[in-house]
Amino acid sequence: MVKIQENDVIKDTQSEVLTVASFYANPDLFLDYGNLIKPKYDFAEDTARFLYNSLYEIYHYHTNGSDIDEVKVNMYMADDESRKIRYKKLGGYSYIQRIIKLVDLNDFEKYYSRLKKFSLLRELQKKGFNVQKVLNHPHFDIL
């Protein structure tokens, strides 16, 4: 049973990280899902939002259709001082490599679905709805 307090942020860090890692493992997911994910709303975790937004920028504005690799990511991160500092605090590209190893791209739909469920619950909570019952529903994961 998940118990949330009134001011708690509802989030599923694992789904957020696995969703972002999936995009790093297969950036062409942007073709089908890029317009469906709204980082401001879908990621409660700052780290997930930062990495997603960074990859989005690299994919759409800095690769000219070529593969995204460690060199391109590192160059993009080094291009802005605050971004570079934040990236280094995460552990640089080795962090991205670690989260990519956790991903099974065959499960991407599960990660994405769960990401969107928690995004919706956060928005409902912000509007004053009690989402406790939904979170504790025995079939929450298959809804």
Short mmCIF file of N, CA, C and O in Angstrom, two decimals, residues 9-13 16 39-49 115 118 122:
data_model
loop_
_atom_site.label_atom_id
_atom_site.label_comp_id
_atom_site.label_asym_id
_atom_site.label_seq_id
_atom_site.Cartn_x
_atom_site.Cartn_y
_atom_site.Cartn_z
N VAL A 9 5.21 14.59 -3.81
CA VAL A 9 5.19 14.52 -5.27
C VAL A 9 5.08 13.05 -5.65
O VAL A 9 5.90 12.23 -5.23
N ILE A 10 4.08 12.72 -6.42
CA ILE A 10 3.89 11.35 -6.88
C ILE A 10 4.85 11.13 -8.04
O ILE A 10 4.80 11.85 -9.03
N LYS A 11 5.71 10.12 -7.88
CA LYS A 11 6.65 9.86 -8.96
C LYS A 11 7.10 8.41 -8.93
O LYS A 11 7.01 7.74 -7.90
N ASP A 12 7.56 7.97 -10.07
CA ASP A 12 8.14 6.63 -10.20
C ASP A 12 9.50 6.83 -10.86
O ASP A 12 9.62 6.83 -12.08
N THR A 13 10.50 7.00 -10.04
CA THR A 13 11.85 7.29 -10.52
C THR A 13 12.33 6.21 -11.47
O THR A 13 12.95 6.51 -12.50
N GLU A 16 10.89 6.62 -14.94
CA GLU A 16 11.45 7.80 -15.58
C GLU A 16 12.85 7.52 -16.11
O GLU A 16 13.16 7.83 -17.26
N PRO A 39 8.37 16.83 -21.20
CA PRO A 39 9.29 16.73 -20.05
C PRO A 39 8.84 17.51 -18.82
O PRO A 39 8.99 17.04 -17.70
N LYS A 40 8.29 18.68 -19.03
CA LYS A 40 7.86 19.52 -17.91
C LYS A 40 6.84 18.81 -17.03
O LYS A 40 6.80 19.00 -15.83
N TYR A 41 6.00 17.99 -17.63
CA TYR A 41 4.94 17.30 -16.91
C TYR A 41 5.24 15.83 -16.65
O TYR A 41 4.83 15.27 -15.65
N ASP A 42 5.94 15.19 -17.56
CA ASP A 42 6.12 13.74 -17.48
C ASP A 42 7.27 13.31 -16.57
O ASP A 42 7.29 12.17 -16.13
N PHE A 43 8.22 14.20 -16.31
CA PHE A 43 9.36 13.84 -15.47
C PHE A 43 9.34 14.65 -14.17
O PHE A 43 9.55 15.85 -14.19
N ALA A 44 9.12 13.96 -13.07
CA ALA A 44 9.18 14.62 -11.76
C ALA A 44 10.63 14.70 -11.28
O ALA A 44 10.97 15.58 -10.49
N GLU A 45 11.45 13.78 -11.76
CA GLU A 45 12.87 13.75 -11.39
C GLU A 45 13.66 14.72 -12.27
O GLU A 45 13.65 14.61 -13.50
N ASP A 46 14.39 15.63 -11.64
CA ASP A 46 15.19 16.60 -12.38
C ASP A 46 16.23 15.94 -13.27
O ASP A 46 16.47 16.38 -14.40
N THR A 47 16.85 14.88 -12.77
CA THR A 47 17.89 14.19 -13.54
C THR A 47 17.31 13.60 -14.82
O THR A 47 17.89 13.74 -15.90
N ALA A 48 16.16 12.95 -14.72
CA ALA A 48 15.53 12.35 -15.89
C ALA A 48 15.15 13.44 -16.90
O ALA A 48 15.39 13.31 -18.10
N ARG A 49 14.59 14.54 -16.40
CA ARG A 49 14.20 15.65 -17.29
C ARG A 49 15.42 16.25 -17.98
O ARG A 49 15.42 16.50 -19.19
N LEU A 115 5.20 5.85 -16.99
CA LEU A 115 5.59 7.26 -16.96
C LEU A 115 4.35 8.15 -17.11
O LEU A 115 4.15 9.11 -16.36
N PHE A 118 1.87 8.08 -14.03
CA PHE A 118 2.30 8.91 -12.91
C PHE A 118 2.21 10.39 -13.26
O PHE A 118 1.91 11.21 -12.39
N ARG A 122 -0.04 12.99 -11.04
CA ARG A 122 0.48 14.25 -10.50
C ARG A 122 -0.40 15.42 -10.87
O ARG A 122 -0.68 16.31 -10.06
#
